[in-house]
mmCIF file of C-alpha atoms and ligand atoms in Angstrom:
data_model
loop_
_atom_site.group_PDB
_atom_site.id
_atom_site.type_symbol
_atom_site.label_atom_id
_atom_site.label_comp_id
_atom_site.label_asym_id
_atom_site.label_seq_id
_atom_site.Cartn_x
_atom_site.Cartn_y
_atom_site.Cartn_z
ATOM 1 C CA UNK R 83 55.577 85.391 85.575
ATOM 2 C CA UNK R 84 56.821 82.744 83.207
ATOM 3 C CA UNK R 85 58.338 79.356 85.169
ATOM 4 C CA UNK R 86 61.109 78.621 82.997
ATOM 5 C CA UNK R 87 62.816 75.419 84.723
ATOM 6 C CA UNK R 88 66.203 74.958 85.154
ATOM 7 C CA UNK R 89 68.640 75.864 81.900
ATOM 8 C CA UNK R 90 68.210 73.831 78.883
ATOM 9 C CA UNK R 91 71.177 72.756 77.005
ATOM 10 C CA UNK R 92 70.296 72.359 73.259
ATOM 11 C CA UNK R 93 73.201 70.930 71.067
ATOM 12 C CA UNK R 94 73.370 71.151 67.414
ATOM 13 C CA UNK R 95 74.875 68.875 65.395
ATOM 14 C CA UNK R 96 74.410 68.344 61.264
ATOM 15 C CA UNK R 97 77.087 67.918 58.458
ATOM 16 C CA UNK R 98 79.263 70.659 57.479
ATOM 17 C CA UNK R 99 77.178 72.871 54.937
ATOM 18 C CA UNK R 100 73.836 72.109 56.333
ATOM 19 C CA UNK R 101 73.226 75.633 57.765
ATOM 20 C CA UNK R 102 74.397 75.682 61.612
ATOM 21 C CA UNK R 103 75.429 78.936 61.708
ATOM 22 C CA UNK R 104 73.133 80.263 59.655
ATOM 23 C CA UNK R 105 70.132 78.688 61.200
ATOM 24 C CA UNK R 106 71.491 80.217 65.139
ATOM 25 C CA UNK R 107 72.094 83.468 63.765
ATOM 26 C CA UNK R 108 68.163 83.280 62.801
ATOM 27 C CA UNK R 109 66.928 81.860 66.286
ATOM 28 C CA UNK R 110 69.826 84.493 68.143
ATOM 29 C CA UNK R 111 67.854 87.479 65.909
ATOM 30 C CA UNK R 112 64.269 85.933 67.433
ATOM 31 C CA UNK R 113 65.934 86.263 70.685
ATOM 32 C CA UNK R 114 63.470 88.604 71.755
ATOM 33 C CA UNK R 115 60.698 86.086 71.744
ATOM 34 C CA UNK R 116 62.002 83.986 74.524
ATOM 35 C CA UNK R 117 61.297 84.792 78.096
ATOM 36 C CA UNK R 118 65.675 84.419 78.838
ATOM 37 C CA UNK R 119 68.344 85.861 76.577
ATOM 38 C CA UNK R 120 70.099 82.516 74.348
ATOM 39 C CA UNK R 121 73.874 82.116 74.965
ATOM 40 C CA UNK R 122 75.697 80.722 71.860
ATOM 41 C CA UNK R 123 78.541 78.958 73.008
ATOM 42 C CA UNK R 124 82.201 80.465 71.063
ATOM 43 C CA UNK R 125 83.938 77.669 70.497
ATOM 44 C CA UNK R 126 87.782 77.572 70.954
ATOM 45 C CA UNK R 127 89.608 75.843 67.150
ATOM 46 C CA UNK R 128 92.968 75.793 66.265
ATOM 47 C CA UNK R 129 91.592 76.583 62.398
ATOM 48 C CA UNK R 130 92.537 79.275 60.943
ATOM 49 C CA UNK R 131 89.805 82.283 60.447
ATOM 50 C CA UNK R 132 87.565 82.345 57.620
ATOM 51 C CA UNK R 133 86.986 86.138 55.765
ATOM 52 C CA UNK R 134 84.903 87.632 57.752
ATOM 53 C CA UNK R 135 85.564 85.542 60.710
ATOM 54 C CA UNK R 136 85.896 87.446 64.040
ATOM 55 C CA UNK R 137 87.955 86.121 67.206
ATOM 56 C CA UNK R 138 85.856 85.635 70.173
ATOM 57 C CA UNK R 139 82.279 86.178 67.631
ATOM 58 C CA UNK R 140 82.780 83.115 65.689
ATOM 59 C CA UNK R 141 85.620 81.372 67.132
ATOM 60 C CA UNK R 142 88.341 81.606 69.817
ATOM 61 C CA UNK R 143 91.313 81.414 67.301
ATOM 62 C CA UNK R 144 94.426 79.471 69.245
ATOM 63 C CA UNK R 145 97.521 77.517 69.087
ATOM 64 C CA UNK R 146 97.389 74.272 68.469
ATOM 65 C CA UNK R 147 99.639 74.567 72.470
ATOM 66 C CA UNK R 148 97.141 76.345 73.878
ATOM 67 C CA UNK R 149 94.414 74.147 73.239
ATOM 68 C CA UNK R 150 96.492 71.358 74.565
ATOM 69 C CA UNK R 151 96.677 73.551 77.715
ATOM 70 C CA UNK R 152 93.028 74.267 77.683
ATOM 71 C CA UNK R 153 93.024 70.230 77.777
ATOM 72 C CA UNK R 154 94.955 69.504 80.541
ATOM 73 C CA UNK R 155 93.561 72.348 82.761
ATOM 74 C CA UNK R 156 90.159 70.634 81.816
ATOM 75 C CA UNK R 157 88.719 73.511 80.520
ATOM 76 C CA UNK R 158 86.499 71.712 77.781
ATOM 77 C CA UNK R 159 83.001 70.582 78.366
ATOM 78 C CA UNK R 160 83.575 68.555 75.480
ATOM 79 C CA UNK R 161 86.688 68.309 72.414
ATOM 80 C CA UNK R 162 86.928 66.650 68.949
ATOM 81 C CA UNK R 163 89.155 66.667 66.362
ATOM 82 C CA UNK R 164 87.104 67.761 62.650
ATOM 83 C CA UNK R 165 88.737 67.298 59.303
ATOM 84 C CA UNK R 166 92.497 67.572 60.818
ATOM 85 C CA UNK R 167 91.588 70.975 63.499
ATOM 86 C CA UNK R 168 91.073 70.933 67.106
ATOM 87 C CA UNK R 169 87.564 71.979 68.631
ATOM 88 C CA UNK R 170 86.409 72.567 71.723
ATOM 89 C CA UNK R 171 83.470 74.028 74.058
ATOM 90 C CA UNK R 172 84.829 76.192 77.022
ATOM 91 C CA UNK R 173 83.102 74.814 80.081
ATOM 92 C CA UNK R 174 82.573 77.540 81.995
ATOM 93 C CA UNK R 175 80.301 80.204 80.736
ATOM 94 C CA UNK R 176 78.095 76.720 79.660
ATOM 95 C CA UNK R 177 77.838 75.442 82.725
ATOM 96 C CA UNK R 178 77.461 79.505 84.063
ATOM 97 C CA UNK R 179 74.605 80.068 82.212
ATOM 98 C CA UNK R 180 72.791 76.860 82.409
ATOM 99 C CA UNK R 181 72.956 77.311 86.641
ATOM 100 C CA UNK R 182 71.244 80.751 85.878
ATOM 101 C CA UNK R 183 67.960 79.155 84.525
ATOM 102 C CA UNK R 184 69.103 79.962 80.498
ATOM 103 C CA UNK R 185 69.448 77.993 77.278
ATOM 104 C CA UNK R 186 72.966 77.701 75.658
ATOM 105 C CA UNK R 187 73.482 77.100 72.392
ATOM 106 C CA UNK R 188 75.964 74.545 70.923
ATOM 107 C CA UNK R 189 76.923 74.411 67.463
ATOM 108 C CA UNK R 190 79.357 70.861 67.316
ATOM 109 C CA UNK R 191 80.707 67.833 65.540
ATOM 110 C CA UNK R 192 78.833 64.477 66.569
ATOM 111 C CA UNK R 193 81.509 63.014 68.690
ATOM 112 C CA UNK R 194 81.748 65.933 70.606
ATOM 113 C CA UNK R 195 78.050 65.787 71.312
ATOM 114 C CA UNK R 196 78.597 62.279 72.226
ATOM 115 C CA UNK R 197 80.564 64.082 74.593
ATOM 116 C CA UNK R 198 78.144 66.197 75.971
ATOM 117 C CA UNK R 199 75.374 63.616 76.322
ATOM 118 C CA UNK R 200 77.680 61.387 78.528
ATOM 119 C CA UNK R 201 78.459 64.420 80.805
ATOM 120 C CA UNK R 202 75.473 66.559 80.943
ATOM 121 C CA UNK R 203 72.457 63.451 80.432
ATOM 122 C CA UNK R 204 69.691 66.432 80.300
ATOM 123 C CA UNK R 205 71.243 67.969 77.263
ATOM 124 C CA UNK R 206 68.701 68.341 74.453
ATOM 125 C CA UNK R 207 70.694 66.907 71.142
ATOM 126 C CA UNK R 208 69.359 68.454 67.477
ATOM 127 C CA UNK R 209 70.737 66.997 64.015
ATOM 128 C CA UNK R 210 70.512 69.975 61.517
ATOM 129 C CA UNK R 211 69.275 67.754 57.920
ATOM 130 C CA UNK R 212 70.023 69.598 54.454
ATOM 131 C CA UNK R 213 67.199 68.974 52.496
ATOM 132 C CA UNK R 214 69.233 66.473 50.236
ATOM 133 C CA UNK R 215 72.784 65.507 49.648
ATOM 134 C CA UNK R 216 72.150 68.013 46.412
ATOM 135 C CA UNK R 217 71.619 70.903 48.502
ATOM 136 C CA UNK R 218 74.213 69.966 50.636
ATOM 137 C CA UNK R 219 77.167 70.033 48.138
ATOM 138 C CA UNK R 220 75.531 73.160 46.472
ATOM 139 C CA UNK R 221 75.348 74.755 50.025
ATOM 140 C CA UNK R 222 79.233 73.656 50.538
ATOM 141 C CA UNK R 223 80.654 74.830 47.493
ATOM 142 C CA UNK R 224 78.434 77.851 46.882
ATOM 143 C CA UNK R 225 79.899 79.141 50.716
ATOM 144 C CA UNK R 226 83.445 79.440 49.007
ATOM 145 C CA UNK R 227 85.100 79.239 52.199
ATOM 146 C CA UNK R 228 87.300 75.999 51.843
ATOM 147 C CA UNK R 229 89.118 74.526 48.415
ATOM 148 C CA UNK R 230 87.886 71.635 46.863
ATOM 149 C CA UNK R 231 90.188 68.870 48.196
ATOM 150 C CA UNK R 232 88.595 70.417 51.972
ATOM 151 C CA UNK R 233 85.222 70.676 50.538
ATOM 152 C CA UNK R 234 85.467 66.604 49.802
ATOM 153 C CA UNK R 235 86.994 65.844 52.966
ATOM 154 C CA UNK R 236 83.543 67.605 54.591
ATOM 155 C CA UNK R 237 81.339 65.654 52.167
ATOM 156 C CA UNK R 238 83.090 62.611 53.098
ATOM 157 C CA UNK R 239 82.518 63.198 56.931
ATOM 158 C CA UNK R 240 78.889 63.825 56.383
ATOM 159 C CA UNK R 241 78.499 60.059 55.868
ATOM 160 C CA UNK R 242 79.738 58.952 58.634
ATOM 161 C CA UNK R 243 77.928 61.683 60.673
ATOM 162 C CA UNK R 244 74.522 60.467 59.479
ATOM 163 C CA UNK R 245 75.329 57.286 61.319
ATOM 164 C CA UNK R 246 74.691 58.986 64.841
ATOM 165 C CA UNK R 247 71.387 60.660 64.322
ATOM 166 C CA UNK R 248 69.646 57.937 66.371
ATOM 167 C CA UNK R 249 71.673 59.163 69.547
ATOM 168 C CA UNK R 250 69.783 62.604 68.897
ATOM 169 C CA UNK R 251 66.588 63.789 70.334
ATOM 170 C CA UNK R 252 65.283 65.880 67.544
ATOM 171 C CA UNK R 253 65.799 65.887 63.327
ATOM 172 C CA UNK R 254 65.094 69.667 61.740
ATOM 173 C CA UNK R 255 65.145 69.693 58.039
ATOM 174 C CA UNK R 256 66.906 72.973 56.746
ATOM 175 C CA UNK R 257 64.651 73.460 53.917
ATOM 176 C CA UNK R 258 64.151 77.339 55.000
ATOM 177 C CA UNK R 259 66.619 79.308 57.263
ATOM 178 C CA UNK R 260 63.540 80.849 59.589
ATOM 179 C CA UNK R 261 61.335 77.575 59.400
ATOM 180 C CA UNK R 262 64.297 75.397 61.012
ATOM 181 C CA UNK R 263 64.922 78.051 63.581
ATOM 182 C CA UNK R 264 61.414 77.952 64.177
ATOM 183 C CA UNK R 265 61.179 74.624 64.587
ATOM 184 C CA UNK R 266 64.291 74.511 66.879
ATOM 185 C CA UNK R 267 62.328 77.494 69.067
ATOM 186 C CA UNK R 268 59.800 75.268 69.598
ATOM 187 C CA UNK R 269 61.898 72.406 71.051
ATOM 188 C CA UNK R 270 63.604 74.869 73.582
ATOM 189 C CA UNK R 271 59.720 75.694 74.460
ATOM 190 C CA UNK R 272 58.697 72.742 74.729
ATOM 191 C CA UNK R 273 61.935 71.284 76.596
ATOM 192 C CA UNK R 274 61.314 74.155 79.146
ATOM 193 C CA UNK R 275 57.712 72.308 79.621
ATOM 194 C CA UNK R 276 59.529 69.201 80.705
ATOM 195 C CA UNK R 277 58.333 67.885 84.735
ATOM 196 C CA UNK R 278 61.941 66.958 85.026
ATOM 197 C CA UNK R 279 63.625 69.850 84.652
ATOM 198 C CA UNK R 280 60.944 72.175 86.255
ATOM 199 C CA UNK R 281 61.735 69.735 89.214
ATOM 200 C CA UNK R 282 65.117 70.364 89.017
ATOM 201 C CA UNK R 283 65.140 74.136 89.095
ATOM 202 C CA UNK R 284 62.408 74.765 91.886
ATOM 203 C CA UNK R 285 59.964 72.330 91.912
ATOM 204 C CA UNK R 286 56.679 72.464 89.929
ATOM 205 C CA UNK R 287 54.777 75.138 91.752
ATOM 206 C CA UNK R 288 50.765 74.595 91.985
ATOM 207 C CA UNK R 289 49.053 77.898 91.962
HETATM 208 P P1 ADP S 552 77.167 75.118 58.601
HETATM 209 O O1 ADP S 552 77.306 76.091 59.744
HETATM 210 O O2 ADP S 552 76.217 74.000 58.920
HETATM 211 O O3 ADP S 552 78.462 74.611 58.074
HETATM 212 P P2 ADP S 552 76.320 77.482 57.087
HETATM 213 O O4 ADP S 552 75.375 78.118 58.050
HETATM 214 O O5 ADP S 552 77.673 78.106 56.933
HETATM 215 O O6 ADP S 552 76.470 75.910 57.390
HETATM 216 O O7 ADP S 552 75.568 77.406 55.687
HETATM 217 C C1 ADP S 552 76.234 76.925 54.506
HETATM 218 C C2 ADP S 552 75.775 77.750 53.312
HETATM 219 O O8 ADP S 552 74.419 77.452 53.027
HETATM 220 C C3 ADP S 552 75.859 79.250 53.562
HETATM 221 O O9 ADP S 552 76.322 79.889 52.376
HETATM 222 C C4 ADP S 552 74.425 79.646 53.886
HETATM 223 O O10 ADP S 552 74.139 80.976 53.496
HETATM 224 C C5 ADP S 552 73.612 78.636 53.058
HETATM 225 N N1 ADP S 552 72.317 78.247 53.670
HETATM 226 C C6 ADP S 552 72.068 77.932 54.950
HETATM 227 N N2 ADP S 552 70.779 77.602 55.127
HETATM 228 C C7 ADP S 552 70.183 77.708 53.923
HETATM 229 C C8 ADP S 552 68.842 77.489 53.433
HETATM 230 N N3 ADP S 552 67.840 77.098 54.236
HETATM 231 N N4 ADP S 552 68.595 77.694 52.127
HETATM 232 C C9 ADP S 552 69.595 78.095 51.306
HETATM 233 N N5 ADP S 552 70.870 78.318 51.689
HETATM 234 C C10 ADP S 552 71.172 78.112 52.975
HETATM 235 P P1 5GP S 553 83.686 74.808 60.772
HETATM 236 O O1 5GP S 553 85.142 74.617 60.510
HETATM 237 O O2 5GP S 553 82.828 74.593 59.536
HETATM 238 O O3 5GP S 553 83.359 76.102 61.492
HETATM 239 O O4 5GP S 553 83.244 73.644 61.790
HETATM 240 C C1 5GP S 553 83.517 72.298 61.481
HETATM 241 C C2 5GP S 553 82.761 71.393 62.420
HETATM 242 O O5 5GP S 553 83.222 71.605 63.762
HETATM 243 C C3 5GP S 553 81.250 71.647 62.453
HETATM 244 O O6 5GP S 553 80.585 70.381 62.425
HETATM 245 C C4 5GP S 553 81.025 72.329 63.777
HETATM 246 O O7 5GP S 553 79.734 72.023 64.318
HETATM 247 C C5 5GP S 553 82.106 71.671 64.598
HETATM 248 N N1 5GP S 553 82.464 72.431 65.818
HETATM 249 C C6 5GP S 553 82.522 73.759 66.004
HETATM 250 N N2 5GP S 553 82.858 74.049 67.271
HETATM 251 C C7 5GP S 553 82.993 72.858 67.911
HETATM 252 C C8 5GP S 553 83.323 72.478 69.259
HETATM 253 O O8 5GP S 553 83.526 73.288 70.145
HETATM 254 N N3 5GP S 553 83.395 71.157 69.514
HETATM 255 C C9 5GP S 553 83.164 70.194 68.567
HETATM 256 N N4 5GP S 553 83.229 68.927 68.955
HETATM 257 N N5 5GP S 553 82.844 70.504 67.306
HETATM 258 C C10 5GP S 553 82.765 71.824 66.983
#
């Protein structure tokens, strides 16, 4: 029987264009490799849908209102504001899935994983890279899912998320979709390994 450890909580973080989504879709297909099922976290943004986009897949769609009320009823693990919209993790199926010994998923902003690291100190914090700022604009512009004035804005918040990849754990390069999400499988492996946090779930057994 495999000893997992307790749940590991892997955040990923990376400018807007890098290949978040695309890179979990990739590690959620592989799914079948790991000895637990992954849970992607869905978060909750008061943007509106891209085509394609489906409510409770990609995003809980809501009122600008009803994320305030999500606020006050403290029903964030973490919140940020991104290029004028409102997003936010839901904290309970996290913290749900984590107690059951599994690895969630979260696909945020770098203040929000700020956030996160503050509150939950075992998270495990990954900064997607594009493979240059190139890339990245091609990447952007070639998604065709925000105008150009947007598509600046995102560029321009890049910068300043660069400035926080020395609070992360781990750097994966995006050059290839399935190499990144390779790379990423092998953190949650190796995170699993960790004394600590077989410790925490049960205690390291000895044979
Ligand atoms: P993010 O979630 O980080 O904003 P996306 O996953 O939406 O980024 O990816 C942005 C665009 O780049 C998409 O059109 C996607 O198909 C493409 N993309 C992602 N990863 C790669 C890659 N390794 N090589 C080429 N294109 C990629
Ligand atoms: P997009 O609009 O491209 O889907 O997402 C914009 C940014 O918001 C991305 O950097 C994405 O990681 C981030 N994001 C998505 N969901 C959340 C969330 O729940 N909390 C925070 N802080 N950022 C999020």
């Amino acid at each position: 029987m495999m000893r997992d450890g307790a749940g590991v909580l892997i955040v990923i973080s990376g400018p807007s264009g890098a290949g978040k989504s695309t890179v979990i879709r990739e590690l959620l297909s592989a799914e079948k490799r790991f000895e637990k099922p992954l849970f992607f976290s869905v978060s909750s943004t008061t943007r509106a849908p891209r085509a394609g986009e489906k409510d409770g897949v990609h995003y809980h769609f809501v009122s600008r209102a009803d994320f305030e009320t999500l606020i006050e009823r403290d029903g964030f693990l973490e919140y940020a504001e991104y290029a004028g919209h409102c997003y936010g993790t839901p904290r309970a199926p996290v913290e749900q899935y984590l107690a059951e010994g599994g690895c969630a998923l979260l696909d945020i902003e770098v203040r929000g994983a700020m956030q996160v690291k503050s509150r939950r100190p075992d998270a495990v914090l990954v900064f997607l890279m594009p493979p240059s700022w190139e890339e990245l604009e091609k990447r952007l512009r070639g998604r065709q899912s925000e105008p150009e004035e947007k598509i600046v804005r995102r560029l321009a918040i890049a910068h300043e998320e660069f400035n926080y990849i020395g609070d992360y754990d781990y750097v994966v390069f995006n050059d290839s979709v399935e190499k990144a999400a390779q790379q990423i499988e092998a953190v949650i492996r190796a995170e699993r390994c960790r004394v600590a946090r077989q410790l925490l779930w049960s205690g390291v057994r000895t044979p």
